[in-house]
Coordinates of C-alpha atoms (C1' of nucleotides) in Angstrom, one line a residue:
Chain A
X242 CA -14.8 9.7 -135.1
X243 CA -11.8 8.5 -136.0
X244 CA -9.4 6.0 -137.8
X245 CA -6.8 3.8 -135.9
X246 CA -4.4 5.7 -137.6
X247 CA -4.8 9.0 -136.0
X248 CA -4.8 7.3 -132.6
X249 CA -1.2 8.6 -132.4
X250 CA 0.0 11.8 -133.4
X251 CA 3.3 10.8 -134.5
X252 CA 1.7 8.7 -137.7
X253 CA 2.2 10.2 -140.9
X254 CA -0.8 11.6 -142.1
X255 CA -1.8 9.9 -145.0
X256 CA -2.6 10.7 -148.4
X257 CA -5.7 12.4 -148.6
X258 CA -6.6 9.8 -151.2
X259 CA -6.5 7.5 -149.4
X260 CA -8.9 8.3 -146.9
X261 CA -12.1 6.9 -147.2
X262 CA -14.7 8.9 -148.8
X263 CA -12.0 11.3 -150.3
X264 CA -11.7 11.6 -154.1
X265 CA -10.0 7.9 -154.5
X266 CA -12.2 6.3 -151.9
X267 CA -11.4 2.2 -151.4
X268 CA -13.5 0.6 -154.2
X269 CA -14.1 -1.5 -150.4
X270 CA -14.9 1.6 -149.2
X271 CA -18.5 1.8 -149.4
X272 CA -18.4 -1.0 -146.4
X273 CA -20.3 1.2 -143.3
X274 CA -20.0 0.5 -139.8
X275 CA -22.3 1.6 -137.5
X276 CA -22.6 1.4 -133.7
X277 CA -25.6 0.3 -131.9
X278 CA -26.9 2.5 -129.0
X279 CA -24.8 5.4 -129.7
X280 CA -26.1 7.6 -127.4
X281 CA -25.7 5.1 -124.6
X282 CA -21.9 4.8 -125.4
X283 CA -21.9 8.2 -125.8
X284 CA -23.4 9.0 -122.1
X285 CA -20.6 6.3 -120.4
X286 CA -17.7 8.1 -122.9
X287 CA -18.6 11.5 -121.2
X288 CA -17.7 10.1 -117.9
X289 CA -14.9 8.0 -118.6
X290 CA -16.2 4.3 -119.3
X291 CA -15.0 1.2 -116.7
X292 CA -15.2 -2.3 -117.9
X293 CA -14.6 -4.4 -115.2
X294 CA -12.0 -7.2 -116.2
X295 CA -12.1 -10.7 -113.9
X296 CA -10.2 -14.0 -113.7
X297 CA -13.4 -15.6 -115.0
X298 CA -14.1 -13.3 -117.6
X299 CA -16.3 -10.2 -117.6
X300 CA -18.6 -9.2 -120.2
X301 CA -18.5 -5.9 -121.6
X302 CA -21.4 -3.4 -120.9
X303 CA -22.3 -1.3 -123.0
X304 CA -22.0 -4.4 -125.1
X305 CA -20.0 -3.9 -128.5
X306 CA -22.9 -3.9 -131.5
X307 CA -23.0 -2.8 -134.5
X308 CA -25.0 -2.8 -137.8
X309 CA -23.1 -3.4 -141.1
X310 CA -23.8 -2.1 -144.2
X311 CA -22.3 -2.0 -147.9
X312 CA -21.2 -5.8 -147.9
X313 CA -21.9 -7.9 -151.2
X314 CA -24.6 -10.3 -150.5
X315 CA -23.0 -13.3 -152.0
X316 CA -19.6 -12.5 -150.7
X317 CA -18.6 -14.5 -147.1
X318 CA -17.2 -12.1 -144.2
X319 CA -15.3 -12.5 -140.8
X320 CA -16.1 -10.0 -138.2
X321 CA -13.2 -9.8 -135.6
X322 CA -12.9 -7.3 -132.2
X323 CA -9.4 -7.1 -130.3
X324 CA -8.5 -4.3 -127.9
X325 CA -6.0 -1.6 -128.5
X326 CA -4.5 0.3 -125.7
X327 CA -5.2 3.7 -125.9
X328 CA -1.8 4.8 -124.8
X329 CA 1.4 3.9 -122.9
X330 CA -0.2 4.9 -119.4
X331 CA -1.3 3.0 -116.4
X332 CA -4.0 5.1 -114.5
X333 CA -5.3 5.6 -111.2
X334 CA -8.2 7.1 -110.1
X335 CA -7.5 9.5 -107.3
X336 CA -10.1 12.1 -106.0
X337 CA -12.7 11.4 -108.7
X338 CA -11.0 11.8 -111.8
X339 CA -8.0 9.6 -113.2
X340 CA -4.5 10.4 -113.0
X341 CA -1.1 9.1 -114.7
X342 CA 0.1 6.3 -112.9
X343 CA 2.6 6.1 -114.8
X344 CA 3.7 3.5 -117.6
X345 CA 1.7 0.9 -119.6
X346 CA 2.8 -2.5 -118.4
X347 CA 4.0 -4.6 -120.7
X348 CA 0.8 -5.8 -122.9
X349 CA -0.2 -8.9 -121.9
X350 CA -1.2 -11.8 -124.7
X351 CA -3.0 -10.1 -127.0
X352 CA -6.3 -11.9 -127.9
X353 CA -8.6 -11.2 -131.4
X354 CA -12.5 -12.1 -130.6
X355 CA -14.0 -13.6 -133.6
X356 CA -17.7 -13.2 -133.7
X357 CA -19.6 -16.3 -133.4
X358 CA -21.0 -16.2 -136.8
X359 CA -17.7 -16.1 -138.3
X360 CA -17.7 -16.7 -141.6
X361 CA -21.1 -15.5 -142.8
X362 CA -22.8 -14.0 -146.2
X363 CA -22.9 -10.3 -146.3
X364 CA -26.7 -10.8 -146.2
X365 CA -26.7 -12.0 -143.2
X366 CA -24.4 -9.4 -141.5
X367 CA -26.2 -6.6 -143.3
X368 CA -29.9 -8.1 -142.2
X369 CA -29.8 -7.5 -138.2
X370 CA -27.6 -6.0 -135.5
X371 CA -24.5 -7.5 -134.7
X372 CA -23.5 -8.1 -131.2
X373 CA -20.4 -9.4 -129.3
X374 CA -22.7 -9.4 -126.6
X375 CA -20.1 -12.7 -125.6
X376 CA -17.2 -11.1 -125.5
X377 CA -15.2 -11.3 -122.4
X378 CA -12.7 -9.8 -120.6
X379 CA -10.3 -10.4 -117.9
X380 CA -7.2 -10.1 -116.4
X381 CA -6.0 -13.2 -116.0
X382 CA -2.9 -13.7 -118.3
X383 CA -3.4 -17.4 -118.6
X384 CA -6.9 -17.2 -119.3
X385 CA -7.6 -20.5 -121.2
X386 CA -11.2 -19.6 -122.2
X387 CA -10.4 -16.9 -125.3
X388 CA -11.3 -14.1 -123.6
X389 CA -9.3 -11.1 -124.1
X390 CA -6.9 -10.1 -121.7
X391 CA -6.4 -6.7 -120.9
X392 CA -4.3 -5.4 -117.7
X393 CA -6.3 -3.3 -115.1
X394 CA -6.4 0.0 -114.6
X395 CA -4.9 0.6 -118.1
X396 CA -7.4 2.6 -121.8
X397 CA -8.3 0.6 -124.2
X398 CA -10.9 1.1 -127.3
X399 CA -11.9 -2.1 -129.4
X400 CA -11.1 -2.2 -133.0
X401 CA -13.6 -3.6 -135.2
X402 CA -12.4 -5.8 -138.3
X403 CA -14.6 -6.8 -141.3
X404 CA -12.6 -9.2 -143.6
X405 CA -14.2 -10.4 -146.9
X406 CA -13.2 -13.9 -146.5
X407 CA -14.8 -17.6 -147.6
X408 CA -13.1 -18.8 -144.6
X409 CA -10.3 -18.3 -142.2
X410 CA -7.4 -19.7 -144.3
X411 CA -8.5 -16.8 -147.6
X412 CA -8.0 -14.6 -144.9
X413 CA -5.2 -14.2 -146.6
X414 CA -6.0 -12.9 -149.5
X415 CA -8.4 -10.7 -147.9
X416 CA -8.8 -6.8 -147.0
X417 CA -9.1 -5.7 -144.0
X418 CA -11.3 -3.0 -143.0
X419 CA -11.0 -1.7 -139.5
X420 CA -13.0 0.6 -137.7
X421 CA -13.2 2.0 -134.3
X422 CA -15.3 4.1 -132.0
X423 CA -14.0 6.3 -130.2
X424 CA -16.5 6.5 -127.9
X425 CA -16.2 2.9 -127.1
X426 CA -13.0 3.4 -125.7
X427 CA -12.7 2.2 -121.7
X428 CA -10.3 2.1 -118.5
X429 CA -10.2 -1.5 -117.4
X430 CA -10.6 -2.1 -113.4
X431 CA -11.0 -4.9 -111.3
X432 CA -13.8 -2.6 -109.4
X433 CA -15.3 0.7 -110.5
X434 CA -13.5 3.9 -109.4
X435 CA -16.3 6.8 -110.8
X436 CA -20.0 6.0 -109.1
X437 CA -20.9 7.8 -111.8
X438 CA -20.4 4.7 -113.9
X439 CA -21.6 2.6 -111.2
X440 CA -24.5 4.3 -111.5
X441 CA -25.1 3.7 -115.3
X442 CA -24.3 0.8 -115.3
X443 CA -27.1 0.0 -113.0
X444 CA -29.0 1.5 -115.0
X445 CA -29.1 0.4 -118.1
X446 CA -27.8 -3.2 -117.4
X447 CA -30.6 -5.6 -116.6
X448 CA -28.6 -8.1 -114.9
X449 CA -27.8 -4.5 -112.4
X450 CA -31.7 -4.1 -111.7
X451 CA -31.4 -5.0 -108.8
X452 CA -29.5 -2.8 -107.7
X453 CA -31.5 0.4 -109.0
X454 CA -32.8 2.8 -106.2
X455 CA -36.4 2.1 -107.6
X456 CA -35.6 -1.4 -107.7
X457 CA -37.7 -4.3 -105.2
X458 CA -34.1 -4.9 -104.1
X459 CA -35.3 -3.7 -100.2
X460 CA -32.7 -6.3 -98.7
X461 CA -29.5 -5.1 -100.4
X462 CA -30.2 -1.2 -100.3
X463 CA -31.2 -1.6 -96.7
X464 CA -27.6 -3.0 -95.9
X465 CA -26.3 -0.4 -98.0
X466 CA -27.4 2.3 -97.1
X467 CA -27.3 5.1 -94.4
X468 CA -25.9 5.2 -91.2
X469 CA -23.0 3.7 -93.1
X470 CA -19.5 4.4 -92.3
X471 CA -17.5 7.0 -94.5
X472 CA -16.4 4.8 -97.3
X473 CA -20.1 3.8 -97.9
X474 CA -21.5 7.1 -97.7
X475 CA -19.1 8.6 -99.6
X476 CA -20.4 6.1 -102.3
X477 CA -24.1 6.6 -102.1
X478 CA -23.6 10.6 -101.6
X479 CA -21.9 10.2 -105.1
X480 CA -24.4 8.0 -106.4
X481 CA -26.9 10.3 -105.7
X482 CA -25.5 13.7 -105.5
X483 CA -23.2 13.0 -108.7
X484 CA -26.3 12.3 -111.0
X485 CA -27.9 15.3 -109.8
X486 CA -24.8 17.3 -111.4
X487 CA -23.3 15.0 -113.9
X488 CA -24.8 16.4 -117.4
X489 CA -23.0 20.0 -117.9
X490 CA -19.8 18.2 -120.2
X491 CA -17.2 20.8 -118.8
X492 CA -18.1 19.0 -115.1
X493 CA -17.8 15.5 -116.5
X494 CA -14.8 16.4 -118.0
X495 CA -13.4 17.9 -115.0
X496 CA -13.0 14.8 -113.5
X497 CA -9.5 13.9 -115.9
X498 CA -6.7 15.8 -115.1
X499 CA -5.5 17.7 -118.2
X500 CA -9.0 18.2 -119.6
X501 CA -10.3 20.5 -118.0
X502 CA -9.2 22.8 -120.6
X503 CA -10.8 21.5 -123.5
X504 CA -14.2 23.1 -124.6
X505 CA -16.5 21.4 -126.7
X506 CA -18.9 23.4 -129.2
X507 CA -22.0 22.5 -130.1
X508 CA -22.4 20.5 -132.6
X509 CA -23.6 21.8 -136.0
X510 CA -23.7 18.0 -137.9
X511 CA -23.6 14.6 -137.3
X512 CA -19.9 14.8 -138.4
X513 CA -19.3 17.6 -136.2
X514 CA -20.5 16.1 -133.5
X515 CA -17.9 13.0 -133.9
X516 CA -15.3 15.6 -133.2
X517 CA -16.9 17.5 -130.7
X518 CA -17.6 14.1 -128.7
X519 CA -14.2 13.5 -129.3
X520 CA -13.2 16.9 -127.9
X521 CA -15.5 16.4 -124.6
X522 CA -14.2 12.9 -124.0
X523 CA -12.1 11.9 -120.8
X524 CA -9.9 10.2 -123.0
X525 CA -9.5 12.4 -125.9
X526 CA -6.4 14.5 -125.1
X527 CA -3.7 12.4 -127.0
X528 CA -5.9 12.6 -130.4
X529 CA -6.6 16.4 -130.3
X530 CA -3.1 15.5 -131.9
X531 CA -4.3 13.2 -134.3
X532 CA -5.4 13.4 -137.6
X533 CA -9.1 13.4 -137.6
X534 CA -10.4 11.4 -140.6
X535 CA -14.0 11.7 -142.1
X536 CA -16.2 8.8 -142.5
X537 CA -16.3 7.1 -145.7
X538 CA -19.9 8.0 -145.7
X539 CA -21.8 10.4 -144.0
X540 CA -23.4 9.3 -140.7
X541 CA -26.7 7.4 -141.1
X542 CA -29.2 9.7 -139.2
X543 CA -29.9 7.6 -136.2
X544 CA -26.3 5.8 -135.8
X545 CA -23.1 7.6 -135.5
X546 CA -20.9 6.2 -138.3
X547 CA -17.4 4.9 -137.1
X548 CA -14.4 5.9 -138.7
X549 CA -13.2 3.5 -140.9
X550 CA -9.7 2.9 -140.7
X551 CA -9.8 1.0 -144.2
X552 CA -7.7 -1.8 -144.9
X553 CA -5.7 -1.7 -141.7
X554 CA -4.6 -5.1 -140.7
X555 CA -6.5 -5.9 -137.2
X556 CA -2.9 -5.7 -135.4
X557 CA -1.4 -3.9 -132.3
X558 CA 0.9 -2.2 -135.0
X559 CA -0.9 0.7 -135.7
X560 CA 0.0 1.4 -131.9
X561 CA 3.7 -0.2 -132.0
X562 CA 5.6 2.7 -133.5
X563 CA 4.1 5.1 -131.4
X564 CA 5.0 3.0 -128.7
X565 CA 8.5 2.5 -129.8
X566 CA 8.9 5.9 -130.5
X567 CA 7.5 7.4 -126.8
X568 CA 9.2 5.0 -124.9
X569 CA 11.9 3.7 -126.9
X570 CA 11.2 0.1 -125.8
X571 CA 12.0 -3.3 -127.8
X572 CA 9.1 -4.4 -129.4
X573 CA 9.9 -7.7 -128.1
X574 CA 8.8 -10.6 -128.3
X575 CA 7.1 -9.2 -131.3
X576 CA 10.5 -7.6 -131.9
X577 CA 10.5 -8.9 -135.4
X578 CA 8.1 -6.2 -136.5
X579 CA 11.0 -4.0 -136.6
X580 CA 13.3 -6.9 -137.0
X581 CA 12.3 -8.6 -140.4
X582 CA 10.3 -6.1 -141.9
X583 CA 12.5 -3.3 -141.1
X584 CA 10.8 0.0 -141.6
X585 CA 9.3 -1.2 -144.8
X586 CA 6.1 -2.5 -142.9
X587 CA 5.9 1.4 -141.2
X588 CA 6.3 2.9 -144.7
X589 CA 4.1 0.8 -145.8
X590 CA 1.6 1.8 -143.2
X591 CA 2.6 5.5 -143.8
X592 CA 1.6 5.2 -147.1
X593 CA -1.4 3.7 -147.1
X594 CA -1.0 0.5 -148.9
X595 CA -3.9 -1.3 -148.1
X596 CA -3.1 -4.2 -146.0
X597 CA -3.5 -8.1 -147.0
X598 CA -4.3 -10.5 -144.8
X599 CA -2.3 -13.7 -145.0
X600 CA -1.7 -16.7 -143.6
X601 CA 2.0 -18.4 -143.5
X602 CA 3.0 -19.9 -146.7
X603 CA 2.7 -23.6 -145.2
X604 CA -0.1 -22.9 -144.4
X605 CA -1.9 -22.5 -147.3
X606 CA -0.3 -25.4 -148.9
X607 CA -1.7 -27.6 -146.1
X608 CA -4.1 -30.5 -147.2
X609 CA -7.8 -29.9 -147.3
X610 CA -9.8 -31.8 -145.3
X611 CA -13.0 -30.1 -145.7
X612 CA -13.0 -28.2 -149.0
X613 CA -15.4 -25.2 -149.0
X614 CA -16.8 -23.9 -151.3
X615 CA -17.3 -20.6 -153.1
X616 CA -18.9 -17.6 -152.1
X617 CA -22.0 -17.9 -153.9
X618 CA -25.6 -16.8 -153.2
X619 CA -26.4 -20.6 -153.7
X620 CA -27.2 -22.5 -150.9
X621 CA -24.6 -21.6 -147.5
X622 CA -23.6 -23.6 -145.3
X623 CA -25.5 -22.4 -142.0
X624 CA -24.0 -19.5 -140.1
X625 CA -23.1 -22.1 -137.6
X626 CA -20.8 -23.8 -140.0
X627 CA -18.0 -23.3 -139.1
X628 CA -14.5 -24.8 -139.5
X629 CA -11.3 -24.9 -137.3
X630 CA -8.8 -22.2 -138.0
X631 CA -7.8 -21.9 -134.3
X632 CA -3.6 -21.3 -133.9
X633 CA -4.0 -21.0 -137.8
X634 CA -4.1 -17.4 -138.8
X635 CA -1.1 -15.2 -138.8
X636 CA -1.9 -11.9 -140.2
X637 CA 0.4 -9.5 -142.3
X638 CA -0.7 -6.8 -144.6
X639 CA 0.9 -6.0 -147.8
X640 CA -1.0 -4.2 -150.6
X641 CA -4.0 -3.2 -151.8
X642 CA -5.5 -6.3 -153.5
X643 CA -4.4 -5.6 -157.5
X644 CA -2.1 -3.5 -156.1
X645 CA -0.1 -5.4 -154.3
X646 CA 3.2 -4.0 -152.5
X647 CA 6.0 -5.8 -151.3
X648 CA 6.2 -4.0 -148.1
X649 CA 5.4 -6.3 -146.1
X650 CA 4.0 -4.9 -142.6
X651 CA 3.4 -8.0 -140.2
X652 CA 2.2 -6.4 -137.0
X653 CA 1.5 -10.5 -136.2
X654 CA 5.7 -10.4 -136.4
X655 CA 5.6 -13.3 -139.2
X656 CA 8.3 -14.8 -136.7
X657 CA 6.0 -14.9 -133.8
X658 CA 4.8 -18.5 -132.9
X659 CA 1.2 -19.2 -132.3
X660 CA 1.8 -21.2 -129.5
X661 CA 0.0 -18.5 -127.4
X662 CA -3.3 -20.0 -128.9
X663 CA -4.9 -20.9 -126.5
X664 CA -8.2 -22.9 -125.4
X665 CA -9.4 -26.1 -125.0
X666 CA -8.8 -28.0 -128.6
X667 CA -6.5 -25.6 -129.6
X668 CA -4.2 -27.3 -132.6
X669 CA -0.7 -25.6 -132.5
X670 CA 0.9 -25.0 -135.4
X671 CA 4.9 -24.9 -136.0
X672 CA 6.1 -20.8 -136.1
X673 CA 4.8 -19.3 -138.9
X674 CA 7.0 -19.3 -141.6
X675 CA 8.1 -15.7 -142.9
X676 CA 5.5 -14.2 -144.8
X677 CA 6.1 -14.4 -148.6
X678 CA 6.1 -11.0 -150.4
X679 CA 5.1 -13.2 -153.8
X680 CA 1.0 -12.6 -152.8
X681 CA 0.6 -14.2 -156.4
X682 CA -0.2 -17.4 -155.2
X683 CA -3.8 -18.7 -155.4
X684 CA -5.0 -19.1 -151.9
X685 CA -6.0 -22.4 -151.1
X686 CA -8.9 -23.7 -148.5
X687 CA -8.3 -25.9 -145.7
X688 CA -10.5 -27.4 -143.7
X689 CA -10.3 -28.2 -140.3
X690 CA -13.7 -29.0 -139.3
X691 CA -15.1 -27.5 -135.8
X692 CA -18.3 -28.4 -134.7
X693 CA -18.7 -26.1 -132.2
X694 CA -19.0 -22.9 -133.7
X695 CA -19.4 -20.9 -129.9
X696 CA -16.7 -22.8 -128.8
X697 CA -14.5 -21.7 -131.6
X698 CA -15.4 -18.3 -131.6
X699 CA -13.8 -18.0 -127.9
X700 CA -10.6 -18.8 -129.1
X701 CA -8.5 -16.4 -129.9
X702 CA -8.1 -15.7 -133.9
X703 CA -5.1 -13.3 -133.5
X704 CA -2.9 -14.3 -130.3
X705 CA -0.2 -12.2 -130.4
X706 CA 1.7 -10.1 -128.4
X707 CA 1.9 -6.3 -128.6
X708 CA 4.8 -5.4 -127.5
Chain B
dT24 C1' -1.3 2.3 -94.6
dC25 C1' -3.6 2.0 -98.8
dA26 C1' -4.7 1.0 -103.5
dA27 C1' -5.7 -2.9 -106.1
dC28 C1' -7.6 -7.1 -106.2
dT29 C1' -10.4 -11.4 -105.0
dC30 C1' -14.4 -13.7 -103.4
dG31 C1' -19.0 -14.8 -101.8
dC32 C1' -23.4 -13.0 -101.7
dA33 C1' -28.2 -11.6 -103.2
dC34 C1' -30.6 -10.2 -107.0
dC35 C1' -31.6 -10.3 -111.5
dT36 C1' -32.1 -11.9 -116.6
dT37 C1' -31.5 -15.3 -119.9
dT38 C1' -31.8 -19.8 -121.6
dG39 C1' -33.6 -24.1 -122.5
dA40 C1' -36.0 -28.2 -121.2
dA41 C1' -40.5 -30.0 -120.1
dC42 C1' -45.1 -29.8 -120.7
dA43 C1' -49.9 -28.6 -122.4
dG44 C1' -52.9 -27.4 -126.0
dG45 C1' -54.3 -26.8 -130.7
Chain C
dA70 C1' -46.6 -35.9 -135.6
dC71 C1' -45.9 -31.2 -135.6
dC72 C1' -46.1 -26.5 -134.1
dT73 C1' -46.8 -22.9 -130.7
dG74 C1' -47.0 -21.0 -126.2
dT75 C1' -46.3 -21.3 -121.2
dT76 C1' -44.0 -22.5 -117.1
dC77 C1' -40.1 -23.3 -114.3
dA78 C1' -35.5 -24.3 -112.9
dA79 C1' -30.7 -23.9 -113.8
dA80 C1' -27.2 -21.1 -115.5
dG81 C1' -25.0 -17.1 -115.7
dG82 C1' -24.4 -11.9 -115.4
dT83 C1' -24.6 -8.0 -112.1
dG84 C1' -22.7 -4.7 -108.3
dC85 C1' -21.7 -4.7 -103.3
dG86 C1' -18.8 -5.1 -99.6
dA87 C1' -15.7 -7.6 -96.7
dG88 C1' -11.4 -9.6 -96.8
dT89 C1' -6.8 -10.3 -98.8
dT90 C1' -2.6 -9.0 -101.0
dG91 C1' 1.6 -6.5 -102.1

DNA sequence: TCAACTCGCACCTTTGAACAGG
DNA sequence: ACCTGTTCAAAGGTGCGAGTTG
């Protein structure tokens, strides 16, 4: 596995330090992330996993879950997903494997999913599997629903945010732990290019069994199959021929351009076979140049353990530079990533400050409506209690908590408006004032009640663009 | 011409209301 | 009155394939 920030090769390798699990590990550190059905991931990652994106929204399969471990009981967290793209390339899949297309389109409004139960006790994270079973995508830019929006035929990988947090507004004052999977990363189409995947997906999703070959489906499969022209057969002869020959790695991998080279070892332990995954992977190529980073903890025995990226604000920034760099493109509209915090925010990334969440300074000096209360193992609200933070949030990072720096690193550009909030009820704030560098300041709750927690969750936490 | 995309379809699971029984 | 289990219909999630678009 791997952290965010060895997703491009031009970051500057951090401190050892500062990497979790080393000799100065987090005192957050000790937070694991695990994903759920690993070896399922795992089997789509070999082939090169398709999410198809829709207008309406699509959800993900293999859906994102994960089990938590190492949170404080008492203590109230905020589990977030947004998607990262991968890299700067649009793809196309010609004769069964994907090709260059050539460059990323502009990144389209990007969209954080906050998990339903958002904020909840570490107990009740820690107790069951979490799932963004709910999570949609699509490809419609002015999706009004929440779902995340994502631009077909482009990688992406979901980043996974744990934020100790009483409630959105202490976001704030909160650490961010990221952590991705590498194996979770995806090509977004509007239809699926490898039968291969077609044919997993069938597989293993339910709401696909009728379409498996052993399936009752008689009316379906006798319209699709034989005597069928070219374009069909060529489908079902994949289907059927590719599964036959699908396992050896070296022929999965043959199917990307520029992997074919690679050769994966066996692997010898759990942690070796992060890498080796890694290595085998359609999509690895850009981060054989990358920095792999151990696991805070070793891998649980039946779970890979993730990465964790510690303390890296949830934000399209640890892919910004790279971008900037590779293509020498404006970061515009979030321009003032680069514009107001100067290279500061990159050193500060560089150097593995830990990053602080924060709201805007008016913001937290808003008026409480619904005061909430502390984080303690006395009676908590429901999981469903939720309040409204929507078009609320604008995320910076700045130091380690006790250590706080004054490089100030707002991949949410501090300048950039929230008015891309979207969804029904949304309440728009005024732009976010820039982001103080004084973190001194006690934060204060706010309370914008929400009843409807699922209806809240849709909306985006972190709208913000990526470019 | 063709790749990417949209849409309607059939099939399936999930969800929740209604109901029965203890 | 309350709880539990069952049934059933509606809602919604799938991939397929034909048609559309640029």
């Amino acid at each position: 596995m791997q952290s965010i920030r060895d997703m491009k090769s031009n970051f500057i390798a951090p401190p050892s330090s500062s990497i979790p699990g080393g000799p100065d590990a987090y005192h957050q550190g000790n937070i694991r992330m695990t994903l759920e059905d690993p070896e399922l991931w795992k089997s789509f990652h070999e082939i090169g996993t398709e999410m198809i994106i829709t207008k309406p929204g699509r959800r993900m399969f293999p859906h994102c879950k994960i089990n938590l471990s190492g949170l404080m009981p008492c203590s109230k967290y905020i589990l977030l997903v947004d998607m990262v793209p991968v890299d700067g390339f649009r793809y196309k899949w010609n004769k069964e494997k994907w090709e260059v297309a050539g460059k990323a389109e502009p990144q389209p409004p990007c969209r954080t999913y906050l998990h339903p139960d958002s904020p909840a006790p570490g107990s009740h994270w820690i107790k069951q599997t979490v799932s963004f079973l709910k999570l949609k995508l699509t490809n419609n830019t002015l999706d009004q629903h929440g779902h995340i929006i994502l631009h077909s035929m482009h990688r992406y990988h979901p980043r996974f945010h744990i934020v100790q947090a009483d409630d959105m507004y202490s976001v704030r004052w909160s650490v961010f732990q990221t952590f991705t999977f590498p194996e979770t990363s995806f090509t977004s189409v509007t239809a699926y290019q490898n039968t291969k995947i077609t044919k997993l997906k069938i597989d293993h999703n339910p709401f696909a069994k009728g379409f498996r070959d052993e399936g009752t489906n008689t009316k379906r499969r006798a319209n699709r199959n034989p005597a069928c022209p070219e374009k069909k057969a060529k489908k079902i002869d994949c289907l059927s021929r590719e599964s036959d020959e699908d396992s050896p790695p070296d022929i999965r991998r043959s199917s990307f351009e520029g992997y074919e080279g690679e050769q994966a070892e066996l692997p010898k332990t759990k942690e070796e076979e992060v890498v080796k995954e890694e290595r085998y992977s359609p999509w690895g190529p850009e981060r054989e140049h990358g920095h792999h980073v151990r696991t805070d903890s070793p891998p649980g025995p039946d779970a890979r353990e993730m990465y964790n990226a510690e303390q890296l604000v949830p934000a399209p920034a640890s892919y910004q530079p790279y971008r900037f760099h590779e293509y020498g493109k404006s970061p515009s509209p979030s321009s003032s990533i680069g514009s107001s915090n100067g290279g500061s925010g990159r050193a500060s990334f560089e150097s593995r400050v830990s990053d602080v969440a924060t709201v805007p300074e008016h913001e937290a000096s808003k008026p409480s409506t619904h005061e909430i209360g502390p984080s303690l193992c006395g009676p908590q609200p429901p999981a469903g209690h939720h309040q409204d933070y929507t078009g609320v949030l604008n995320m910076t990072q700045a130091g380690k908590p006790g250590v706080l720096s004054h490089h100030i690193y707002t991949p949410y550009s501090a300048e950039q408006t929230l008015g891309q909030w979207s969804g029904p009820n949304t309440v728009q704030y005024p732009p976010p004032h820039h982001l103080p560098s004084d973190y001194s300041t006690p934060a204060v709750h706010h309370g914008y009640h929400h009843g409807n927690v699922a209806e809240w969750s849709q909306y985006p936490l972190f709208s913000y663009s990526c470019w």
